[in-house]
PDB file of C-alpha atoms in Angstrom:
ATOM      1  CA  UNK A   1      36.950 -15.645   9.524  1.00 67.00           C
ATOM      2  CA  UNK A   2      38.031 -12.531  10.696  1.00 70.00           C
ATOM      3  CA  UNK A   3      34.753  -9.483  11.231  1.00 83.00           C
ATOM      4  CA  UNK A   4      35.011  -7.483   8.291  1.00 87.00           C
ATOM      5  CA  UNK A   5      34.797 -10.868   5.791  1.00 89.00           C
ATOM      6  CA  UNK A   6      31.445 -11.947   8.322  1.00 93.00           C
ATOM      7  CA  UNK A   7      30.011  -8.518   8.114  1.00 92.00           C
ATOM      8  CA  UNK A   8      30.300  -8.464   4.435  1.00 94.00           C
ATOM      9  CA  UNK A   9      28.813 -11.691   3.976  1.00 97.00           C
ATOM     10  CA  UNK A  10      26.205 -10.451   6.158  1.00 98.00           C
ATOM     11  CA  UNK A  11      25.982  -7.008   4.197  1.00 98.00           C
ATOM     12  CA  UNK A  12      24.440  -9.270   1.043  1.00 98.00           C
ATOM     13  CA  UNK A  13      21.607 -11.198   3.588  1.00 98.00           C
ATOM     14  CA  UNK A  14      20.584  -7.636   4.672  1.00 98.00           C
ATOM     15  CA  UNK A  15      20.366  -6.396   1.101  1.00 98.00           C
ATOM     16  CA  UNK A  16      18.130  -9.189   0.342  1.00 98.00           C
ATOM     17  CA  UNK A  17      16.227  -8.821   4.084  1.00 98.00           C
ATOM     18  CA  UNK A  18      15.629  -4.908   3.105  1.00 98.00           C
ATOM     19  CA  UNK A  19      14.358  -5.722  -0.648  1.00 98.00           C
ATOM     20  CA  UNK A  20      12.138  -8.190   0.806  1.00 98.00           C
ATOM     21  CA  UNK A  21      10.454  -5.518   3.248  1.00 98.00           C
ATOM     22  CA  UNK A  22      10.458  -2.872   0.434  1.00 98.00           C
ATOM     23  CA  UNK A  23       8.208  -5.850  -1.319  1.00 98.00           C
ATOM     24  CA  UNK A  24       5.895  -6.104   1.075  1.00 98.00           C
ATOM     25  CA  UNK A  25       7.579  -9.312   2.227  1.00 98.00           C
ATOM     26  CA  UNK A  26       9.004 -11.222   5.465  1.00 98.00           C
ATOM     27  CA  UNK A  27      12.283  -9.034   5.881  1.00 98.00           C
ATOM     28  CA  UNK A  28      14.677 -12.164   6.020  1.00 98.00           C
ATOM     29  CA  UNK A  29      17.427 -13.000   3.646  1.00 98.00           C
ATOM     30  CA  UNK A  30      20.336 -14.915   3.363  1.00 98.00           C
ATOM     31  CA  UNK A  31      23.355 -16.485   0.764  1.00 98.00           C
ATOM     32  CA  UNK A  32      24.962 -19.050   0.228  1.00 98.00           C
ATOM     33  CA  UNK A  33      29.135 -18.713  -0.044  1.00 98.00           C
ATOM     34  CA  UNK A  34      31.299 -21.166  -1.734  1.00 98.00           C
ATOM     35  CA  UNK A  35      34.431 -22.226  -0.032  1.00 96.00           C
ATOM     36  CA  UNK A  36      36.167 -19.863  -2.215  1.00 94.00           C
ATOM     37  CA  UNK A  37      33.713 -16.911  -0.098  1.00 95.00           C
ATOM     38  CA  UNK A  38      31.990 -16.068  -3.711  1.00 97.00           C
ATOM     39  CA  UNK A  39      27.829 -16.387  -3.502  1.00 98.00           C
ATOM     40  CA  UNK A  40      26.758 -19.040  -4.784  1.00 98.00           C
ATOM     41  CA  UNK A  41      22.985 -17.815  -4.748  1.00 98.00           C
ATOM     42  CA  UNK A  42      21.161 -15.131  -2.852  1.00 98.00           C
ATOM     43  CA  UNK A  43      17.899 -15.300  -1.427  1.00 98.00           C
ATOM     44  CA  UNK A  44      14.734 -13.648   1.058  1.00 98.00           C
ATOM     45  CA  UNK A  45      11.728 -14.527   2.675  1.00 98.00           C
ATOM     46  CA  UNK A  46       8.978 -14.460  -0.798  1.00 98.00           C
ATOM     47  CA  UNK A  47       5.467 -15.517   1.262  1.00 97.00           C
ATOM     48  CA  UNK A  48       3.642 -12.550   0.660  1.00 98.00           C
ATOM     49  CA  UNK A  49       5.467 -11.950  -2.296  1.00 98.00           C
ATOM     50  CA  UNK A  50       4.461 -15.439  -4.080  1.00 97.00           C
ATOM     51  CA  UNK A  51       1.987 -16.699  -1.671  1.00 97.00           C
ATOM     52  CA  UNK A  52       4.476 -19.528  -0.673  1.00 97.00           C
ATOM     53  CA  UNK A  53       5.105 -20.729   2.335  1.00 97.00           C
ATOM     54  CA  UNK A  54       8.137 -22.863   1.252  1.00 98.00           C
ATOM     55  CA  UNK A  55      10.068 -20.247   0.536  1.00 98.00           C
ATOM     56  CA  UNK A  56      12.268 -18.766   3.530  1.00 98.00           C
ATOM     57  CA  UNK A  57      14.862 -16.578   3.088  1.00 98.00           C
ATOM     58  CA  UNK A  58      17.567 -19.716   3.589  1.00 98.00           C
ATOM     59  CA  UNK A  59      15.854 -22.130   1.315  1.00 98.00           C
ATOM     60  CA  UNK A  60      15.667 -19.479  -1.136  1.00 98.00           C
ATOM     61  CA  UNK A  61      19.393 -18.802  -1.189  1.00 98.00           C
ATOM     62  CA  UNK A  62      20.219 -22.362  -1.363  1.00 98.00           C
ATOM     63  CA  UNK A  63      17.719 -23.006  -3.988  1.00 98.00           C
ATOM     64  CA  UNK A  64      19.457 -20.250  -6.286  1.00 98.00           C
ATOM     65  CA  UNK A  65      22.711 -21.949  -5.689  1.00 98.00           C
ATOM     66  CA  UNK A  66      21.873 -24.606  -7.526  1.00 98.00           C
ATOM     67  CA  UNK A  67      22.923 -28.602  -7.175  1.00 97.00           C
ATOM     68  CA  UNK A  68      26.400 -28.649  -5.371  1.00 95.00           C
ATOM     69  CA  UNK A  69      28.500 -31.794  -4.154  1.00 92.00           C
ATOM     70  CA  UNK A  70      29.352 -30.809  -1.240  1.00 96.00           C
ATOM     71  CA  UNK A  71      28.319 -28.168   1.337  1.00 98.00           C
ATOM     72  CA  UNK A  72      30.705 -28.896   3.385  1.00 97.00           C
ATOM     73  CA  UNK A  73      32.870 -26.148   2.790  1.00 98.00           C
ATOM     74  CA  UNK A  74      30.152 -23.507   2.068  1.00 98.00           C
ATOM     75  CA  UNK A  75      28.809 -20.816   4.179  1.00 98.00           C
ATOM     76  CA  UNK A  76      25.242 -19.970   4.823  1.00 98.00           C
ATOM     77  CA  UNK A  77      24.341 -16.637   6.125  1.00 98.00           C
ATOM     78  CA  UNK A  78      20.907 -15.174   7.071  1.00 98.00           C
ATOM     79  CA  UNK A  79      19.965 -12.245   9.293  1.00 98.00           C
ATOM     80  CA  UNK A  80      17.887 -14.271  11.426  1.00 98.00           C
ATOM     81  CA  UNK A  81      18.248 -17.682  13.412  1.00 98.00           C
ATOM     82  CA  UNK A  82      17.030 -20.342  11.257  1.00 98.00           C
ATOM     83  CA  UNK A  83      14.197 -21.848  11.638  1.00 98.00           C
ATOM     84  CA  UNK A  84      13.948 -25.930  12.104  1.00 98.00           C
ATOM     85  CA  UNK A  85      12.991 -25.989   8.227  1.00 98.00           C
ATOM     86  CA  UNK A  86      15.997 -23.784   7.695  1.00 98.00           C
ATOM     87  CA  UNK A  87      18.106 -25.625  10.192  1.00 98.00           C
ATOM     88  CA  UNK A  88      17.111 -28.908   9.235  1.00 98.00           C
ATOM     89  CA  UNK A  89      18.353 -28.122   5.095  1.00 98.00           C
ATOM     90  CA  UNK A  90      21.871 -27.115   7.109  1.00 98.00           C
ATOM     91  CA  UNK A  91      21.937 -30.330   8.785  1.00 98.00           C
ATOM     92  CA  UNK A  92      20.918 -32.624   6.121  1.00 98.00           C
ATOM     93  CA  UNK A  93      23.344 -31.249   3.642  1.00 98.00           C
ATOM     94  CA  UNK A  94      26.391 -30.890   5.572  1.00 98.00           C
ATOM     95  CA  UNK A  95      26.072 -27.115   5.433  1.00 98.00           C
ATOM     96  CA  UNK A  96      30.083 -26.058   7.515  1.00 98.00           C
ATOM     97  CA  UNK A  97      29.464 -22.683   8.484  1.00 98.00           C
ATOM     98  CA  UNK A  98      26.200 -21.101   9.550  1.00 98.00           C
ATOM     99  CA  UNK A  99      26.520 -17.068  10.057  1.00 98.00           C
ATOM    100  CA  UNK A 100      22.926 -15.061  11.621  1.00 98.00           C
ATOM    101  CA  UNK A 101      22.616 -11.761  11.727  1.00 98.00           C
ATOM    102  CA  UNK A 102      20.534 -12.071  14.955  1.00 98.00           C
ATOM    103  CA  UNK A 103      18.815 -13.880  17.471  1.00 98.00           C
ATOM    104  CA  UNK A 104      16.953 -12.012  19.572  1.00 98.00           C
ATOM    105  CA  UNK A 105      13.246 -11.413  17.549  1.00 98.00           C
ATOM    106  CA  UNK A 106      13.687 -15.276  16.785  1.00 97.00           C
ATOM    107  CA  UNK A 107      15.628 -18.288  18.502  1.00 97.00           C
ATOM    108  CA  UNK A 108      15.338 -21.293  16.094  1.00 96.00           C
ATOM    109  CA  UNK A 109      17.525 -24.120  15.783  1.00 98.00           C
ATOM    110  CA  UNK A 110      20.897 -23.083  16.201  1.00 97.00           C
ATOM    111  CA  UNK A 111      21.806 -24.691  19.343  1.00 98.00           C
ATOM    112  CA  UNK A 112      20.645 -27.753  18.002  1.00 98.00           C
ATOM    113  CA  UNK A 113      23.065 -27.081  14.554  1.00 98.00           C
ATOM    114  CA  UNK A 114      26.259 -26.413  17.257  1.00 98.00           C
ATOM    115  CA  UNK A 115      25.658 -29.787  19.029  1.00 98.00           C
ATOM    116  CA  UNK A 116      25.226 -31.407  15.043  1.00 98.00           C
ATOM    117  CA  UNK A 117      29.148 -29.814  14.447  1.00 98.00           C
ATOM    118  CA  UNK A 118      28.174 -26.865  12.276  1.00 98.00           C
ATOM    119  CA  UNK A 119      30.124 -23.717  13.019  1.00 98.00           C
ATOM    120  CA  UNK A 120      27.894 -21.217  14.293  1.00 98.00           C
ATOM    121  CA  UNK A 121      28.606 -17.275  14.559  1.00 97.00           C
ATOM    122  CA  UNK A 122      26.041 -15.082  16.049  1.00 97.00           C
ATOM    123  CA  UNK A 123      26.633 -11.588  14.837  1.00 95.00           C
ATOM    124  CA  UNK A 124      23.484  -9.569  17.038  1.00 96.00           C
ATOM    125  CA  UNK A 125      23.342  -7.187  14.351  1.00 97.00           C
ATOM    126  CA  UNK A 126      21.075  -3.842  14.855  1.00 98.00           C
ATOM    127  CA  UNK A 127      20.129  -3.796  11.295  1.00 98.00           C
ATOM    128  CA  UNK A 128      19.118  -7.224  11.359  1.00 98.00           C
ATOM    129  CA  UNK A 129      17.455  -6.936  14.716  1.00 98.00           C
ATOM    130  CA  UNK A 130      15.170  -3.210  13.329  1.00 98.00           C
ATOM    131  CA  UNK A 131      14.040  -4.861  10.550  1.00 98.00           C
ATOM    132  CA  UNK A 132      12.794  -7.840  12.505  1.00 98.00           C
ATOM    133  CA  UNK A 133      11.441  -5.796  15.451  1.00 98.00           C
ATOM    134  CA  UNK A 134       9.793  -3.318  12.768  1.00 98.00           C
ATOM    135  CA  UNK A 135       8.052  -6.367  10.774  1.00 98.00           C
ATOM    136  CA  UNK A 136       6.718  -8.404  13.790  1.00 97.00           C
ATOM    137  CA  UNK A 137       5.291  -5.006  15.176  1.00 98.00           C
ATOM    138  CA  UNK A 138       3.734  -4.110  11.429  1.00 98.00           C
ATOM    139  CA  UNK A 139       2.461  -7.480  10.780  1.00 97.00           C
ATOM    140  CA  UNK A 140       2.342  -9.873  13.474  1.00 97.00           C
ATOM    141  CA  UNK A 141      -0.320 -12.097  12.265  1.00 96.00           C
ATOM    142  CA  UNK A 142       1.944 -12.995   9.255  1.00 96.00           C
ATOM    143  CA  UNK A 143       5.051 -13.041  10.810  1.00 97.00           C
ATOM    144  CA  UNK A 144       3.352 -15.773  12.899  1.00 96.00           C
ATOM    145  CA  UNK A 145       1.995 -17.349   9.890  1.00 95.00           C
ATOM    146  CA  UNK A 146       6.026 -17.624   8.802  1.00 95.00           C
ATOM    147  CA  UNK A 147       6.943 -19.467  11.995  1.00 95.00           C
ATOM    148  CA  UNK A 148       3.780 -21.913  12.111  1.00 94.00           C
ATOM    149  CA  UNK A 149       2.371 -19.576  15.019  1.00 93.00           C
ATOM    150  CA  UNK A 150      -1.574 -19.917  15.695  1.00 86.00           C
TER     151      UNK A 150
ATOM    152  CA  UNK B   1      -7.188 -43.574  11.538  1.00 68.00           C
ATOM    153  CA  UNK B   2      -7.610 -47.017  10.378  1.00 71.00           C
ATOM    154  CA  UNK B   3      -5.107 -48.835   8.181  1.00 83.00           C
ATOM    155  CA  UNK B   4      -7.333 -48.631   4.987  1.00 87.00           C
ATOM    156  CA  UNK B   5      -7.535 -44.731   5.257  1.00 89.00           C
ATOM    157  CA  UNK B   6      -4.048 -44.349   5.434  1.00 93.00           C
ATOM    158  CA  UNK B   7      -3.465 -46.761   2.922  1.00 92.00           C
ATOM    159  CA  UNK B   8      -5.395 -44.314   0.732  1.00 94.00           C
ATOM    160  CA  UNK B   9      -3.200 -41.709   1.377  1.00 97.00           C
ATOM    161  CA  UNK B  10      -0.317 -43.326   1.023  1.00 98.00           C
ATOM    162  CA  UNK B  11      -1.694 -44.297  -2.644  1.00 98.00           C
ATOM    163  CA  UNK B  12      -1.651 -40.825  -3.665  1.00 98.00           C
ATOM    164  CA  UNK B  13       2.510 -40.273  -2.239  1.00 98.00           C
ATOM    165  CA  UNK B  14       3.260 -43.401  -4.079  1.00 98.00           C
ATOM    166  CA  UNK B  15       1.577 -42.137  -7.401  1.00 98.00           C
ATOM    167  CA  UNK B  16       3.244 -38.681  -7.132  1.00 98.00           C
ATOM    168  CA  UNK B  17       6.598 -41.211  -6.487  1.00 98.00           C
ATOM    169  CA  UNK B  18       5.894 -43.142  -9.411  1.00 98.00           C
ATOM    170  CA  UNK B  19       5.765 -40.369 -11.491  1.00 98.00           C
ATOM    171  CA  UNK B  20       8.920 -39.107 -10.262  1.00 98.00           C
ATOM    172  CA  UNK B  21      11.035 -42.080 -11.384  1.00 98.00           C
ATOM    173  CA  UNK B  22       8.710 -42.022 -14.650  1.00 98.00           C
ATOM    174  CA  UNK B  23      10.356 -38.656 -15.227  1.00 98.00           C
ATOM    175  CA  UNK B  24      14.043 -39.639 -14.148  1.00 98.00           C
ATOM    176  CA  UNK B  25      13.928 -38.275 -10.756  1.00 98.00           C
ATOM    177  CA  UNK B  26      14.103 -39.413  -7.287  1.00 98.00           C
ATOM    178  CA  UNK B  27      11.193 -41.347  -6.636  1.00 98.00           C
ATOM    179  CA  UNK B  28       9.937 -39.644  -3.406  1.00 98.00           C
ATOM    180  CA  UNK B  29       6.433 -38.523  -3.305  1.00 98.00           C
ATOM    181  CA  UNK B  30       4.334 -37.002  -0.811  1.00 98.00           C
ATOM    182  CA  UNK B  31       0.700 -35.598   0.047  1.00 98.00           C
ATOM    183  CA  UNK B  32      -0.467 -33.013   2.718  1.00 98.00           C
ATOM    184  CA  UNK B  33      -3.989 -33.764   3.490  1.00 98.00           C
ATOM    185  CA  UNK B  34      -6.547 -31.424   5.472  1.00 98.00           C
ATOM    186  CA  UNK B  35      -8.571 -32.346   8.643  1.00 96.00           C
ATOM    187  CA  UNK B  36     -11.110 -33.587   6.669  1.00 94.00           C
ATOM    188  CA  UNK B  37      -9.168 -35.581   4.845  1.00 95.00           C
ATOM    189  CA  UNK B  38      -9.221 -33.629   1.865  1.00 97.00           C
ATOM    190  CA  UNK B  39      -5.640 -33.305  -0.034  1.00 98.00           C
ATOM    191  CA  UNK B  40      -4.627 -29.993   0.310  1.00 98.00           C
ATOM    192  CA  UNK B  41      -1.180 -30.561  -1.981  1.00 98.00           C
ATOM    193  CA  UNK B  42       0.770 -33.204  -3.864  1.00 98.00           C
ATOM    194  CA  UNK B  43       4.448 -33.058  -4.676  1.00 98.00           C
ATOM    195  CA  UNK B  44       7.466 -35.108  -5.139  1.00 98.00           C
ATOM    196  CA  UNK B  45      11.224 -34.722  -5.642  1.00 98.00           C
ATOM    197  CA  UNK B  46      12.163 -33.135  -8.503  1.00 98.00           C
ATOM    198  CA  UNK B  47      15.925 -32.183  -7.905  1.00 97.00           C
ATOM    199  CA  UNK B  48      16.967 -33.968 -11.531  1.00 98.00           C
ATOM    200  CA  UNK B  49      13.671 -32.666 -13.209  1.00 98.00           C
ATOM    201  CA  UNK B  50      14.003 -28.609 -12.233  1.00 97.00           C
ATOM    202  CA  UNK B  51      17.554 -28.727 -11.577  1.00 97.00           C
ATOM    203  CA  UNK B  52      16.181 -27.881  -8.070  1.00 97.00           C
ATOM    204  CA  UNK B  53      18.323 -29.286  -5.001  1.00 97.00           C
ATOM    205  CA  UNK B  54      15.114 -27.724  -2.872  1.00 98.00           C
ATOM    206  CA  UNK B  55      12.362 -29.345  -3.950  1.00 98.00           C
ATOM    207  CA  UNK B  56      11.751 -32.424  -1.961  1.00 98.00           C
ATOM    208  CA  UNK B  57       8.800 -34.608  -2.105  1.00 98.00           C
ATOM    209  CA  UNK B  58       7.550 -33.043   1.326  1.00 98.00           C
ATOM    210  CA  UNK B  59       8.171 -29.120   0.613  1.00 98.00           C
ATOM    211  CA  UNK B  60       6.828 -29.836  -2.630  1.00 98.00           C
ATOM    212  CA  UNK B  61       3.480 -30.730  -0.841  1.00 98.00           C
ATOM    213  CA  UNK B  62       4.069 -28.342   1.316  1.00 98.00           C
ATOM    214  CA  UNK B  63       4.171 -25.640  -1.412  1.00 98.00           C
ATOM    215  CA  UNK B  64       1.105 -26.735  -3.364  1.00 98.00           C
ATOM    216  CA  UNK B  65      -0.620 -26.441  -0.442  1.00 98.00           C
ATOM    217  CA  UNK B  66      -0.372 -22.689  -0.095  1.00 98.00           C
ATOM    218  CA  UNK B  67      -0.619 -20.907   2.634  1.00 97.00           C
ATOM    219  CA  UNK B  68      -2.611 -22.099   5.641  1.00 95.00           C
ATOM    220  CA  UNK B  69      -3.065 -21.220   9.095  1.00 92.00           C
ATOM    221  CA  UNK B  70      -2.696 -23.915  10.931  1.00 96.00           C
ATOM    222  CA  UNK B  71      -0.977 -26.772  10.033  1.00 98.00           C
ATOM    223  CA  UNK B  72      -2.030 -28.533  13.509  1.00 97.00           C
ATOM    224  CA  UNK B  73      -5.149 -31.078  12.145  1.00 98.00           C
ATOM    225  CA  UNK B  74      -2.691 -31.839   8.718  1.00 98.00           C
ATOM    226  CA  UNK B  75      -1.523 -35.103   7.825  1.00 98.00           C
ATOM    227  CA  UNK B  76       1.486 -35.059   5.524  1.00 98.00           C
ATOM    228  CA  UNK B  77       2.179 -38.358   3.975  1.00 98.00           C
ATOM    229  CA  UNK B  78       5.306 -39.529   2.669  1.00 98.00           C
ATOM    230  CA  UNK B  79       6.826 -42.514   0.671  1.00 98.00           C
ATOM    231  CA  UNK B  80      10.253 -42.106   2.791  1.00 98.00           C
ATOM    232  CA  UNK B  81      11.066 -41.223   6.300  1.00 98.00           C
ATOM    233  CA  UNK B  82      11.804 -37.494   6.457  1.00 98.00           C
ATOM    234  CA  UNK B  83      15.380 -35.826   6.150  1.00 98.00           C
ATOM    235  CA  UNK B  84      16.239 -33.407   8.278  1.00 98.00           C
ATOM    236  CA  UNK B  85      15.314 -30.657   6.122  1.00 98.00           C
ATOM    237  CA  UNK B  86      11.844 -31.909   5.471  1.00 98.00           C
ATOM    238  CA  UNK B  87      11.178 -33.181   9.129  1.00 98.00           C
ATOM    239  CA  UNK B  88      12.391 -29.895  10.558  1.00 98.00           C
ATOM    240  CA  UNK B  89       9.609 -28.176   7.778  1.00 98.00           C
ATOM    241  CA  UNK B  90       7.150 -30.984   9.907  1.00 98.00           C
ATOM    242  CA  UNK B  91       8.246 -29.697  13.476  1.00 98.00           C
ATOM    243  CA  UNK B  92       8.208 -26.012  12.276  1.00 98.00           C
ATOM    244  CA  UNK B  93       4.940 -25.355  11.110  1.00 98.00           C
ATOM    245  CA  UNK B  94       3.388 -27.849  13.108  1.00 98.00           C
ATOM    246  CA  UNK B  95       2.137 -30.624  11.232  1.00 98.00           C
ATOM    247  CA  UNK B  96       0.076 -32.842  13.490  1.00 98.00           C
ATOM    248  CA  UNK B  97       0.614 -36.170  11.935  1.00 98.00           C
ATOM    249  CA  UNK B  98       2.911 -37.874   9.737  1.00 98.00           C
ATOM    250  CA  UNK B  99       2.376 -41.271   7.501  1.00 98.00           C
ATOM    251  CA  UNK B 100       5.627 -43.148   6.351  1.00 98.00           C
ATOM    252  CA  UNK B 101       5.953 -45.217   3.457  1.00 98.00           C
ATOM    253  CA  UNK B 102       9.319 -47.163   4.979  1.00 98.00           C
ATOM    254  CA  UNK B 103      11.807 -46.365   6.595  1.00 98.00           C
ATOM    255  CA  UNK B 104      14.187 -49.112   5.889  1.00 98.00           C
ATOM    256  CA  UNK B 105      16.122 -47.633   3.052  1.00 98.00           C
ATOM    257  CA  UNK B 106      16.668 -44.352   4.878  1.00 97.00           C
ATOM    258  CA  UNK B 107      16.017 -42.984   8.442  1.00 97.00           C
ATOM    259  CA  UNK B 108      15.734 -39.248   8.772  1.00 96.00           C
ATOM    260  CA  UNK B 109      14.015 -37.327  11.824  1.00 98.00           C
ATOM    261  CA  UNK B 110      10.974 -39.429  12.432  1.00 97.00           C
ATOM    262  CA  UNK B 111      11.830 -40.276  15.818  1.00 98.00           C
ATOM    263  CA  UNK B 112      12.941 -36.637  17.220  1.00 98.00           C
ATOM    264  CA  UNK B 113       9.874 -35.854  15.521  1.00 98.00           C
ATOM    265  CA  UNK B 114       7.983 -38.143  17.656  1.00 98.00           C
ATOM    266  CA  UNK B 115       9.760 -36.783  20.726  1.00 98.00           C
ATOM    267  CA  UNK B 116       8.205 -33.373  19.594  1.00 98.00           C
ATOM    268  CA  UNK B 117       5.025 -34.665  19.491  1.00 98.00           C
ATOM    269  CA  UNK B 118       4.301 -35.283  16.200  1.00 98.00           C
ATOM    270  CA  UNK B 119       1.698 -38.455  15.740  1.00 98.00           C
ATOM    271  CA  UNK B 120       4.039 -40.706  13.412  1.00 98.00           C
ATOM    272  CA  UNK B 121       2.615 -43.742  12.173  1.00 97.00           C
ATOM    273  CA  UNK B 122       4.934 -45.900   9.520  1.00 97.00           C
ATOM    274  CA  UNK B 123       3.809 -48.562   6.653  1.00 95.00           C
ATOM    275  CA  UNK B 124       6.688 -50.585   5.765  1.00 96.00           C
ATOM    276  CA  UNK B 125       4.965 -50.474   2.010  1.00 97.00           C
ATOM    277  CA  UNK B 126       6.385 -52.693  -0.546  1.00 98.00           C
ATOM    278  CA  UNK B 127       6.327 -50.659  -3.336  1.00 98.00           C
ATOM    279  CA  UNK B 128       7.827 -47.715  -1.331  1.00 98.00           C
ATOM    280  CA  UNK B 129      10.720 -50.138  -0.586  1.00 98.00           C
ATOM    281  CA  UNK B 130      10.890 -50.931  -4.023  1.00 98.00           C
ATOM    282  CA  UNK B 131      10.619 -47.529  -5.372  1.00 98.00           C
ATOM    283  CA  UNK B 132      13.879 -46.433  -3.307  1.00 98.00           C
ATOM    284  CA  UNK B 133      15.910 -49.780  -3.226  1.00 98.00           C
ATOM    285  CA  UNK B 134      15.749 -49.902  -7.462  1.00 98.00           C
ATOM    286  CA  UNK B 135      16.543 -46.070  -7.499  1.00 98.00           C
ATOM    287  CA  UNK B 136      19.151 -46.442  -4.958  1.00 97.00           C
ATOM    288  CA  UNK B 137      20.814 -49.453  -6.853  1.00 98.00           C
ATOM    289  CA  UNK B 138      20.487 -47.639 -10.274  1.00 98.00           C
ATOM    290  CA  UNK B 139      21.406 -43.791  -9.195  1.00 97.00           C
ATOM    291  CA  UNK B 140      23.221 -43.601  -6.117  1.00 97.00           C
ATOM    292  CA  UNK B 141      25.254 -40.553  -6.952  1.00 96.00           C
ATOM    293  CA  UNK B 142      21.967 -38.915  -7.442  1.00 96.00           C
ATOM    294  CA  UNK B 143      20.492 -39.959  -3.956  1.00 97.00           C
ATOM    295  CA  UNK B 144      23.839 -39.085  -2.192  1.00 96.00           C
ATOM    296  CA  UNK B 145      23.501 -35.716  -3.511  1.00 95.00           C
ATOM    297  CA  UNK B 146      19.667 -35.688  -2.557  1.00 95.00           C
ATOM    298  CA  UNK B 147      20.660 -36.640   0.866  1.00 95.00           C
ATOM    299  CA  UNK B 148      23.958 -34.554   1.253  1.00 94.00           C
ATOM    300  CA  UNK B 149      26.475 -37.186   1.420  1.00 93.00           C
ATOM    301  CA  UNK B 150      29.532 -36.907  -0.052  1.00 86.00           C
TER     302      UNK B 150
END
């Protein structure tokens, strides 16, 4: 994928990161591409929004995307490195393509998702990395609530 | 713990399983229980019943639950050995212990979980067996797609 087609697949996590801070909310979000590079569903980080911890910015996108065959061809992106929840839905459903906005507030499993065959781009984006560095400044006691932190 | 208390909590996974199939779904059921052995949540699969590809037995829990702030003295109990997606939610926020149903009819990240430090213990229950063997034999394109394979 060439920088501009990342970056605008990125541009739609970030819109979803930056309506989850305006909420209140975890500023994460991500999508969920189709093979075809349309979104299949959209999602963000809705803790604080609806009290739930289930629902990260990745799991939300894939949620809205509804059943699918196969993920194989799809294309997750999120503005931060997943967590293991997050990375452990890429892994178990054959997710091809993982795209994060950054991964310098957060390191989570992406490593791990490169040794399991899933192509990984790391885009160390400064929007991604302000909103991120903004939030766990702000709020740290939730942010750490988000990640299982004590 | 001793094998009658966990037998209790394994009761309430395979109720919430029960119910699943009762309803058409995937029989998976689960149960996050405090440190005092209280249940904190109960959930099961419900990908056929909410059209929901993210709602596994485990997040489900997980969810009705709500937010806590420590997930280190939890128990989450399971019918099934944990996808990836579910035992990465386990590693993530820290669950301290995980009960297993079986793990005969699928194996997901128990033992990386147990490398991590999770305390695993696993049942080998017959009516978990049952539960996912019948299922299995009766659905399969439905458990592929629960499981991601194509």
């Amino acid at each position: 994928m060439t920088s501009s087609i990342t970056t605008a697949m990125l541009d739609i996590a970030v819109e979803q990161a930056r309506i989850g801070r305006d909420e209140g909310g975890v500023p994460i979000g991500a999508a969920l591409f189709g093979p075809d590079g349309a979104v299949l569903g959209r999602g963000r980080n809705r803790r604080v929004q609806h009290d739930d911890p289930s629902v990260h910015g990745e799991t939300d996108a894939f949620r809205a995307a509804g059943r699918q065959r196969s993920y194989r061809d799809t294309t997750m992106v999120t503005t931060l490195s997943p967590c293991w929840y997050c990375s452990g839905l890429v892994r178990q459903f054959g997710i091809g393509t993982l795209i994060i906005g950054e991964a310098r507030t957060f390191q989570g499993g992406h490593d791990w998702l490169i040794e399991h065959g899933v192509d990984v781009v790391i885009l160390d984006d400064p929007r991604c990395i302000d909103l991120m560095t903004a939030f766990i400044a702000e709020r740290p006691e939730v942010w750490n609530e988000d990640i299982g932190e004590e």
